[in-house]
Short mmCIF file of C-alpha atoms in Angstrom, two decimals:
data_model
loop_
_atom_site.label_atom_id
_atom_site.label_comp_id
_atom_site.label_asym_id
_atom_site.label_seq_id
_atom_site.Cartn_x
_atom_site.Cartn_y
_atom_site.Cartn_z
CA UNK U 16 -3.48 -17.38 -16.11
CA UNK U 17 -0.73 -19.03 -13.99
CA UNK U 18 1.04 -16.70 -11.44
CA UNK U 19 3.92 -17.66 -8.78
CA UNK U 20 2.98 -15.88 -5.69
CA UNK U 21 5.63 -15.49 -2.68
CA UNK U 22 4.21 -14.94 0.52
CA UNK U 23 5.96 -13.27 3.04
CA UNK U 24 3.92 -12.85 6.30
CA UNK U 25 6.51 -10.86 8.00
CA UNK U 26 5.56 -10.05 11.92
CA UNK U 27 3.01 -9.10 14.50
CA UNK U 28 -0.52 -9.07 12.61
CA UNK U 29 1.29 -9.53 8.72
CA UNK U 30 0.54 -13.68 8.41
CA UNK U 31 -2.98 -13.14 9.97
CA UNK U 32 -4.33 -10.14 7.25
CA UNK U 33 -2.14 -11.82 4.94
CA UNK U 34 -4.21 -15.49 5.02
CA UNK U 35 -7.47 -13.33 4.40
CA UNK U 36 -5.55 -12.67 0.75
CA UNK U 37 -5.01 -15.73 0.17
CA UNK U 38 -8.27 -16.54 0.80
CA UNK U 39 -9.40 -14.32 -2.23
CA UNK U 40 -6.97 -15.46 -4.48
CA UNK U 41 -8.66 -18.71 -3.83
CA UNK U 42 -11.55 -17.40 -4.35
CA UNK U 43 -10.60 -15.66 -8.15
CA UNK U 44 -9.30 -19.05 -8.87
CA UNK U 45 -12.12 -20.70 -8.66
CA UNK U 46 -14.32 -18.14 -10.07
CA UNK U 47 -12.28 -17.26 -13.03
CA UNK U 48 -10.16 -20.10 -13.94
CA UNK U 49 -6.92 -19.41 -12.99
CA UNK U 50 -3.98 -21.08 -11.20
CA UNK U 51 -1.84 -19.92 -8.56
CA UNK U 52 1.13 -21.18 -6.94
CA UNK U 53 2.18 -19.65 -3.60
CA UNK U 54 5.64 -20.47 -2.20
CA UNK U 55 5.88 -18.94 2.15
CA UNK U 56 9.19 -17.06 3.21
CA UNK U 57 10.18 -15.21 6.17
CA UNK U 58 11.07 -11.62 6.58
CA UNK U 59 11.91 -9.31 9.45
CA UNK U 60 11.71 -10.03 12.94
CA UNK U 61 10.73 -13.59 12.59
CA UNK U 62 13.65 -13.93 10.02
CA UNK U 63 15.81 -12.62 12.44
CA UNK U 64 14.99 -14.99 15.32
CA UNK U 65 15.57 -17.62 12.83
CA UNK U 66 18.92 -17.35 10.65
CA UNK U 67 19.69 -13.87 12.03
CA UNK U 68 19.04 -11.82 8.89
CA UNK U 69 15.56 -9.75 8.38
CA UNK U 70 16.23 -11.11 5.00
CA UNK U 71 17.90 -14.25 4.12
CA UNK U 72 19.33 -15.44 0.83
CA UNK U 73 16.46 -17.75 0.58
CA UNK U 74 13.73 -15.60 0.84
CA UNK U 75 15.30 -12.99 -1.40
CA UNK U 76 15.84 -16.17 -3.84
CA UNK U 77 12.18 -17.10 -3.93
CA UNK U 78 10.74 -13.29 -4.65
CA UNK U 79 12.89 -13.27 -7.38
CA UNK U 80 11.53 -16.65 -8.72
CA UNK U 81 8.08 -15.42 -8.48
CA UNK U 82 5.62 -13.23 -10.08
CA UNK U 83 4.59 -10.93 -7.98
CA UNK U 84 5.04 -11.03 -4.00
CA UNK U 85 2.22 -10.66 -1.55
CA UNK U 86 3.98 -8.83 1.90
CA UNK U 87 2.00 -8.67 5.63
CA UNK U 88 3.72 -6.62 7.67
CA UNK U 89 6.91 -5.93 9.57
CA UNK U 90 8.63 -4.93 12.83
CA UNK U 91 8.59 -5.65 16.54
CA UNK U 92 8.38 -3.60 19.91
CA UNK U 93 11.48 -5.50 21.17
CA UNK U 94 12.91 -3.43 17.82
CA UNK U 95 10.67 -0.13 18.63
CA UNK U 96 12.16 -0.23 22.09
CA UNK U 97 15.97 -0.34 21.23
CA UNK U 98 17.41 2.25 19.04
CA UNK U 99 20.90 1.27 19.58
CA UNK U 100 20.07 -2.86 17.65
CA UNK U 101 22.38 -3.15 14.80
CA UNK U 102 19.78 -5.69 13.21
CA UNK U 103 16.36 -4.51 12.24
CA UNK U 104 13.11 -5.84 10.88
CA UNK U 105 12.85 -3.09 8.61
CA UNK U 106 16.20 -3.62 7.08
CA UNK U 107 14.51 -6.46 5.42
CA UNK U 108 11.76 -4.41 3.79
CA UNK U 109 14.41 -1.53 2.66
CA UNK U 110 16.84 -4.27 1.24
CA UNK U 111 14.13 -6.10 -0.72
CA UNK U 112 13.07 -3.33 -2.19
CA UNK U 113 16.76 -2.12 -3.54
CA UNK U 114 17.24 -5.43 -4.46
CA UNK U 115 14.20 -6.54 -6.52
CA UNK U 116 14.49 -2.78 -7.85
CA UNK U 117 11.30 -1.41 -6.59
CA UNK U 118 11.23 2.29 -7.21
CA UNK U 119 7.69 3.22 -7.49
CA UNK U 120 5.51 2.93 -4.67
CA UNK U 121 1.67 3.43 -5.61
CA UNK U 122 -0.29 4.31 -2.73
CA UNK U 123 -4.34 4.87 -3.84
CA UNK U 124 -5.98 7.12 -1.35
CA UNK U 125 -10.02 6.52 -1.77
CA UNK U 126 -12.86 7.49 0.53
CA UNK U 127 -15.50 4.90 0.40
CA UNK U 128 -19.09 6.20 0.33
CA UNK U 129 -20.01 3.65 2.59
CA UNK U 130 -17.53 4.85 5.49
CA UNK U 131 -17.44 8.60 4.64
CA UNK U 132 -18.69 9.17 8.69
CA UNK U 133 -15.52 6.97 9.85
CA UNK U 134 -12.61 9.84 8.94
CA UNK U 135 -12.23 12.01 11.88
CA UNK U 136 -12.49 14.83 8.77
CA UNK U 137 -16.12 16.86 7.81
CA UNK U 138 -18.00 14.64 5.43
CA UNK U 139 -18.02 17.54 3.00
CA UNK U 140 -14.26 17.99 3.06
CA UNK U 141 -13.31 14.14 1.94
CA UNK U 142 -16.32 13.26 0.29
CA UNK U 143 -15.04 12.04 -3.53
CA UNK U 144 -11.51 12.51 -2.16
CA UNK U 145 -9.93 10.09 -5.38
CA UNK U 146 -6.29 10.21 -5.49
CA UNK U 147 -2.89 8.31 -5.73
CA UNK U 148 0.72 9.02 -4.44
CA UNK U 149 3.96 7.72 -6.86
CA UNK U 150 6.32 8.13 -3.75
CA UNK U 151 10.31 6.97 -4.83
CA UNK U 152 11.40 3.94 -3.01
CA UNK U 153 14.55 2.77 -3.46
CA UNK U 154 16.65 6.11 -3.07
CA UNK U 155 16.87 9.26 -1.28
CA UNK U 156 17.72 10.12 2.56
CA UNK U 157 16.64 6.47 3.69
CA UNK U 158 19.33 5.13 1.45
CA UNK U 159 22.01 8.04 1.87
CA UNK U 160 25.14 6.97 4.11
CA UNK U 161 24.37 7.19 7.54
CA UNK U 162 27.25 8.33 10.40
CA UNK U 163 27.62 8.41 13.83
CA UNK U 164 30.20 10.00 15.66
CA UNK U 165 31.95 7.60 18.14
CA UNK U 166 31.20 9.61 21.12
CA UNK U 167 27.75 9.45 19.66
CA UNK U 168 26.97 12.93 19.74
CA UNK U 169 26.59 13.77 15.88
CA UNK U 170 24.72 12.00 13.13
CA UNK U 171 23.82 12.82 9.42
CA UNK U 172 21.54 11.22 6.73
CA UNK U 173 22.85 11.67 3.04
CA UNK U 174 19.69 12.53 0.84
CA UNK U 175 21.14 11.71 -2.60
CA UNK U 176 19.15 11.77 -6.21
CA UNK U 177 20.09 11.02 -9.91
CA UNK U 178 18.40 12.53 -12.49
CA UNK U 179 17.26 9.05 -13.88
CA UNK U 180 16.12 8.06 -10.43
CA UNK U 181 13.75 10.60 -10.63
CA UNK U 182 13.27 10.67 -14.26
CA UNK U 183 11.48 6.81 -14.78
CA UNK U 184 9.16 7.55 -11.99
CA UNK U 185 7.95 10.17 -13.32
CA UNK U 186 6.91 9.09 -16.36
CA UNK U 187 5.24 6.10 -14.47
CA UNK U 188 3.13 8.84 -12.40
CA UNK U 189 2.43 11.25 -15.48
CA UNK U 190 1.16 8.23 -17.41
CA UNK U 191 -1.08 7.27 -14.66
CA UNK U 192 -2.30 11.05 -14.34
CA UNK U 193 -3.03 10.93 -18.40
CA UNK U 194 -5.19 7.91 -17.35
CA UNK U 195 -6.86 9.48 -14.79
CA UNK U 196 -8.05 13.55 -14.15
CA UNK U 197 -4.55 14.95 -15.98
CA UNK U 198 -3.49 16.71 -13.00
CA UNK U 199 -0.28 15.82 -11.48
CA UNK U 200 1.20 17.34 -8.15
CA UNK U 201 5.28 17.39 -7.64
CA UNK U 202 4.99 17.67 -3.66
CA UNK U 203 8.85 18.77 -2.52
CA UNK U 204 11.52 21.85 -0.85
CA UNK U 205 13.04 23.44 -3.37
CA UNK U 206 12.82 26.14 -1.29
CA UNK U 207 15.38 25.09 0.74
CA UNK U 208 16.65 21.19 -0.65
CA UNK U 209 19.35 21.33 -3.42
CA UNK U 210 17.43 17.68 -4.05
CA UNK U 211 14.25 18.79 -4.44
CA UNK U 212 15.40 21.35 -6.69
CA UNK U 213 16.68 18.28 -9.14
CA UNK U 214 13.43 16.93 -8.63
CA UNK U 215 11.22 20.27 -10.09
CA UNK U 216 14.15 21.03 -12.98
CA UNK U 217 13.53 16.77 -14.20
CA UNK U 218 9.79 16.89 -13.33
CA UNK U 219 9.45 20.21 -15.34
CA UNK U 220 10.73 19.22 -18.28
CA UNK U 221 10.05 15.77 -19.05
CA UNK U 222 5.76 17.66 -18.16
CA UNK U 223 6.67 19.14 -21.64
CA UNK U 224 6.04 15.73 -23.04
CA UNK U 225 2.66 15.34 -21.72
CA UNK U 226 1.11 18.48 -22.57
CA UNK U 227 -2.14 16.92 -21.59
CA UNK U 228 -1.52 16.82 -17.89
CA UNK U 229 -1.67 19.96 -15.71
CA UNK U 230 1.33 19.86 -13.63
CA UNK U 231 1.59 21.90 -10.40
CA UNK U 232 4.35 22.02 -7.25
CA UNK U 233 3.49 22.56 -3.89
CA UNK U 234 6.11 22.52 -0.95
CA UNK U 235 5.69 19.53 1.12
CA UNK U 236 4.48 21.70 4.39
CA UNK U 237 1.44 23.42 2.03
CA UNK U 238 0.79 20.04 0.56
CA UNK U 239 0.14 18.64 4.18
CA UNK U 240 -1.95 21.56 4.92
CA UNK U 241 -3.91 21.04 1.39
CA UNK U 242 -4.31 17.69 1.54
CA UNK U 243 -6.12 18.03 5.27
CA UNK U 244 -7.79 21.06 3.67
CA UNK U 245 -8.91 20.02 0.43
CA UNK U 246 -8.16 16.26 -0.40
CA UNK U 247 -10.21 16.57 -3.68
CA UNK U 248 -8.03 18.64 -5.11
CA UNK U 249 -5.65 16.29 -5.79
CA UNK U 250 -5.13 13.82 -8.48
CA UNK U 251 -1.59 12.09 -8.86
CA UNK U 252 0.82 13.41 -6.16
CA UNK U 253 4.39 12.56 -6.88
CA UNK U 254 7.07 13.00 -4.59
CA UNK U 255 10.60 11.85 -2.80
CA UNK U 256 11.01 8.89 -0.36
CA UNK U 257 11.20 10.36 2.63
CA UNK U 258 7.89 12.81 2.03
CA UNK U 259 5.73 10.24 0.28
CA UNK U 260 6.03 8.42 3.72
CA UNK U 261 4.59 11.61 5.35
CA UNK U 262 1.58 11.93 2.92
CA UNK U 263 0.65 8.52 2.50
CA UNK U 264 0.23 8.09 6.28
CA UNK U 265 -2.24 11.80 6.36
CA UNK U 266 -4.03 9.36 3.62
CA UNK U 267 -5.12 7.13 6.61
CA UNK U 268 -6.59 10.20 8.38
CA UNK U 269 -8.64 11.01 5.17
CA UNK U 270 -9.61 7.45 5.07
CA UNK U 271 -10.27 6.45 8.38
CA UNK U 272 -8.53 3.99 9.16
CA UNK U 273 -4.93 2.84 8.22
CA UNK U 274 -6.65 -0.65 8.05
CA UNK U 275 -8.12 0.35 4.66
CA UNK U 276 -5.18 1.75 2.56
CA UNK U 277 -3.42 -0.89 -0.20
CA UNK U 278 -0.29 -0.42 -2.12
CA UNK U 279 1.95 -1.57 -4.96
CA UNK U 280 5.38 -1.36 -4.76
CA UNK U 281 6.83 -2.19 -8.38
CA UNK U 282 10.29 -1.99 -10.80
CA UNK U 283 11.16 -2.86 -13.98
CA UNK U 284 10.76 -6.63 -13.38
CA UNK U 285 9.39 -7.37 -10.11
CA UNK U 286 6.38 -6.42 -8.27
CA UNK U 287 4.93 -6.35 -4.56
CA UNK U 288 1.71 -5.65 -3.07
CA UNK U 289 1.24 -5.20 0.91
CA UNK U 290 -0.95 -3.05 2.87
CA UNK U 291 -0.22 0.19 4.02
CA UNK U 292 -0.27 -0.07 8.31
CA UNK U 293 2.38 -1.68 10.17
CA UNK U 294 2.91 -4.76 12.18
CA UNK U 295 0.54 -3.61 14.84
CA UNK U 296 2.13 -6.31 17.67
CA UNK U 297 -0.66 -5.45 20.32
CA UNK U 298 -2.81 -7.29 18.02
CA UNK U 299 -1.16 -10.14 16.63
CA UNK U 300 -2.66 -13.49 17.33
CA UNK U 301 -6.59 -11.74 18.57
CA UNK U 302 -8.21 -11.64 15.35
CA UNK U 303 -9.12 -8.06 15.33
CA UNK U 304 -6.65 -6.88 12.80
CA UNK U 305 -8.58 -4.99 9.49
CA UNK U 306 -7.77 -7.27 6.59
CA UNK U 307 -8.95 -4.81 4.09
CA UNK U 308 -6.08 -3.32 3.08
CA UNK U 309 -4.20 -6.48 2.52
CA UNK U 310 -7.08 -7.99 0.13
CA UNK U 311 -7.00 -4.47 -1.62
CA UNK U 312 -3.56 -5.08 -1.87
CA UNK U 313 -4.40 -8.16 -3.99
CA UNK U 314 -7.01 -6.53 -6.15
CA UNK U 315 -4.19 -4.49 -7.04
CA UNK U 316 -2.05 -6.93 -7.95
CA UNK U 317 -4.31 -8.69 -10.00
CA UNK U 318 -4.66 -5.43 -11.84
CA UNK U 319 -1.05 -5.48 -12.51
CA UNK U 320 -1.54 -8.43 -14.72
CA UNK U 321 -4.13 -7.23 -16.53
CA UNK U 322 -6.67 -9.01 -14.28
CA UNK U 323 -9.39 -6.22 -14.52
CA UNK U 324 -12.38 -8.16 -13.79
CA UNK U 325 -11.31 -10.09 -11.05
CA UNK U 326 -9.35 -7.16 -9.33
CA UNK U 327 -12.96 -5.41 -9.75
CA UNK U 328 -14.53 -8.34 -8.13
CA UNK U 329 -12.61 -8.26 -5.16
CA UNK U 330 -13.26 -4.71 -4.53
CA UNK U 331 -17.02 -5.28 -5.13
CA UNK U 332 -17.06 -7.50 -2.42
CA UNK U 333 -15.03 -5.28 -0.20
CA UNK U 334 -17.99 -2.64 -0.75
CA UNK U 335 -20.65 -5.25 -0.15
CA UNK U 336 -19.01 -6.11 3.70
CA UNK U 337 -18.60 -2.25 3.95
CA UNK U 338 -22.60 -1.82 3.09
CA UNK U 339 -23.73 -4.95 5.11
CA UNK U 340 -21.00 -3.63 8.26
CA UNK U 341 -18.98 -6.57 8.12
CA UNK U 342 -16.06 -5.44 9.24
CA UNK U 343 -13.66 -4.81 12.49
CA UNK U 344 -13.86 -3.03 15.02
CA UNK U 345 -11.34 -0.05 13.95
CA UNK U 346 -13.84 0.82 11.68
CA UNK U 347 -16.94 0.10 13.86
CA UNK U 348 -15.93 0.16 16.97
CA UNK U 349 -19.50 -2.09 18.17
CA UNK U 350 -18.49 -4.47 15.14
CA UNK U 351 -18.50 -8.14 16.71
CA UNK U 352 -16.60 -9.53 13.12
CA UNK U 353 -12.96 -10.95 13.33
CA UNK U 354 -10.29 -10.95 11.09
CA UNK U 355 -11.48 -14.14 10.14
CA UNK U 356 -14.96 -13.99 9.31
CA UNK U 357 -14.46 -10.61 6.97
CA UNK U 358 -12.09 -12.44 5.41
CA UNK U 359 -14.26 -15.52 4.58
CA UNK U 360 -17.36 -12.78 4.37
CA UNK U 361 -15.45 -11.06 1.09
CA UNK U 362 -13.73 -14.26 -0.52
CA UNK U 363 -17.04 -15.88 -0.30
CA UNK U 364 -18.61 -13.16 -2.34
CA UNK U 365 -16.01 -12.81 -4.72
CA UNK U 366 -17.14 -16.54 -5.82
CA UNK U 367 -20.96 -14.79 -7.11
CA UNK U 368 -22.12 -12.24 -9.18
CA UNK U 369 -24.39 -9.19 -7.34
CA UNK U 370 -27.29 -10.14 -9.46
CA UNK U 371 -26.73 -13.88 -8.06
CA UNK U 372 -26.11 -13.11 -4.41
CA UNK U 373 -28.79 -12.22 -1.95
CA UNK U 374 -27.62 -12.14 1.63
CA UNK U 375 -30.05 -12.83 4.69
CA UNK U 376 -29.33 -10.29 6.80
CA UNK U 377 -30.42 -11.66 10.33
CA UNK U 378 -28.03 -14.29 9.73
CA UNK U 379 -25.54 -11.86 9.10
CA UNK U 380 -26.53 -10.38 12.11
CA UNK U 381 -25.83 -13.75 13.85
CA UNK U 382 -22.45 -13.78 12.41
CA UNK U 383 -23.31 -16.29 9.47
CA UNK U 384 -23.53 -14.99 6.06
CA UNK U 385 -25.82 -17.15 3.82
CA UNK U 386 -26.18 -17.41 0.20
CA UNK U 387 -29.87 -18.02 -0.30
#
């Protein structure tokens, strides 16, 4: 297979997790025969130093000549630190994703075996924990009209749905439920949001045409409770914008470690894949950044195109540096492994089968895996 892949690096620790991708997709290449093209852009903070715009023509111009885009991170503390800047990284991230249509944001929350004693949670409570938030992207309060009085002491967010806003992504997240457990939570307020109450009249009735799925709604303040609670209860969650940022962060708590959590971010024709945390500045440039979540991020896209067997042999190897404790030190804190060497540690297994690998362990230990 041939696939056009834009990268866009974005800021802080984004082009450093982000080269530890591409480093895998090298790595499937090779191993399975397949070509890939990747075209660099710049995004956010960097974009603005540059041309002034978090997202210029250009880069826009080269995600939508591509297959599927590969995003590292974004933002700034010189951003973080000034409310009042007109310009923002994150404008970027919120305008590509109206633009290239993204409405469905896929966020897999899964507690590996292997790190089960790294969540801050009982080992009972997240063991098996399996599940996946559809969270909408590209409407909502974070795309309502924002005012601010000129004397600056009153400001409102319009949350605003359609029906067919809500409609397509749910399908996407039943279908995904009917493929996995058949359970399917609608997390919202329709207690109190005339929005959310759009959301469980659409949601209820298009669950009549998957009779297969169990289908149950929980208010987003019980969900956050349950989810703490009783992860394993949950299948496919499916919620708003603006409350599938809330959950998808407690997934990093379940998890433990927002260095660990991939997502997809996909429309109609376009797709992206980028890891879950943020730009993490502090840590940009000292090779100590978890690159996990950005090469899970690429074993996701290469399931998007029907890439089974390669997406599952990137996420073998992910295991393998879980089991052998290559990794960084957010997950072990006495871990002596970079950003760098995990990165080479997994793309260099991706390239053998586990019957053909055999690792020596003290060399491991020396911080030198060998294939003997």
């Amino acid at each position: 297979m041939k696939l056009k892949i834009a990268l866009l690096g974005g800021d802080g620790i984004g082009p450093e997790v982000l080269a530890q991708s591409v480093k895998c997709l090298k790595a499937v290449e090779e191993t399975f025969n397949h070509q890939f093209s990747y075209e660099e852009a710049p995004v956010g903070a960097v974009a603005i130093s540059n041309t002034g715009d978090p997202l210029p023509e250009d880069t826009l111009k080269r995600c939508k000549a591509s297959d599927a885009i590969l995003f590292g991170a974004i933002g700034a503390l010189e951003y973080d630190y000034n409310p009042e800047a007109v310009v923002r990284p994150e404008q970027g991230l919120l305008k590509l994703r109206k633009e290239l249509g993204l409405f469905a944001n896929i966020r897999p929350v899964k507690v590996f075996s292997s790190l089960v004693g790294n969540s801050l949670l009982p080992k009972k409570v997240i063991s098996g924990t399996d599940l996946v938030i559809y969270r909408e992207l590209t409407g909502g309060i974070y795309f309502g009209k924002k005012t601010l009085s000129a004397d600056g002491t009153m400001a409102s967010d319009l949350c605003e749905y359609f029906e067919g806003e809500i409609s397509r992504i749910a399908h996407m997240a039943f279908k995904a439920a009917k493929r996995r457990r058949r359970k399917l939570t609608l997390v919202d307020k329709a207690n109190v949001l005339e929005t959310s109450r759009l959301w469980r009249k659409v949601v209820t009735e298009i669950s009549g045409s998957y009779p297969e799925v169990q289908l149950e709604c929980l208010f987003i303040d019980n969900a956050v409770v349950q989810m703490m609670m009783n992860p394993k209860q949950f299948d496919v969650i499916l919620t708003d914008n603006m409350f599938g940022d809330i959950l998808s962060d407690q997934g990093s708590v379940i998890i433990g470690s927002i260095g660990l959590l991939p997502s997809a971010s996909v429309g109609n024709e376009n797709a992206m894949f980028e890891p879950f945390h943020g730009s993490y500045p502090q840590a940009k440039g000292k090779n100590i950044a978890n690159p996990v979540a950005s090469i899970l991020s690429t074993a996701m896209l290469l399931q998007h195109f029907g890439l089974n067997e390669e997406a599952d042999a990137v996420v073998k190897a992910v295991n393998k540096s879980f089991r052998k404790n290559v990794i960084t030190k957010d997950i072990l804190g006495s871990s002596k492994y970079g950003t760098d060497y995990v990165g080479d540690f997994i793309s260099e297994n991706i390239t053998y089968s586990d019957e053909d690998l055999n690792l020596n362990d003290e060399n491991i230990d020396l911080g030198k895996s060998t294939i003997i």
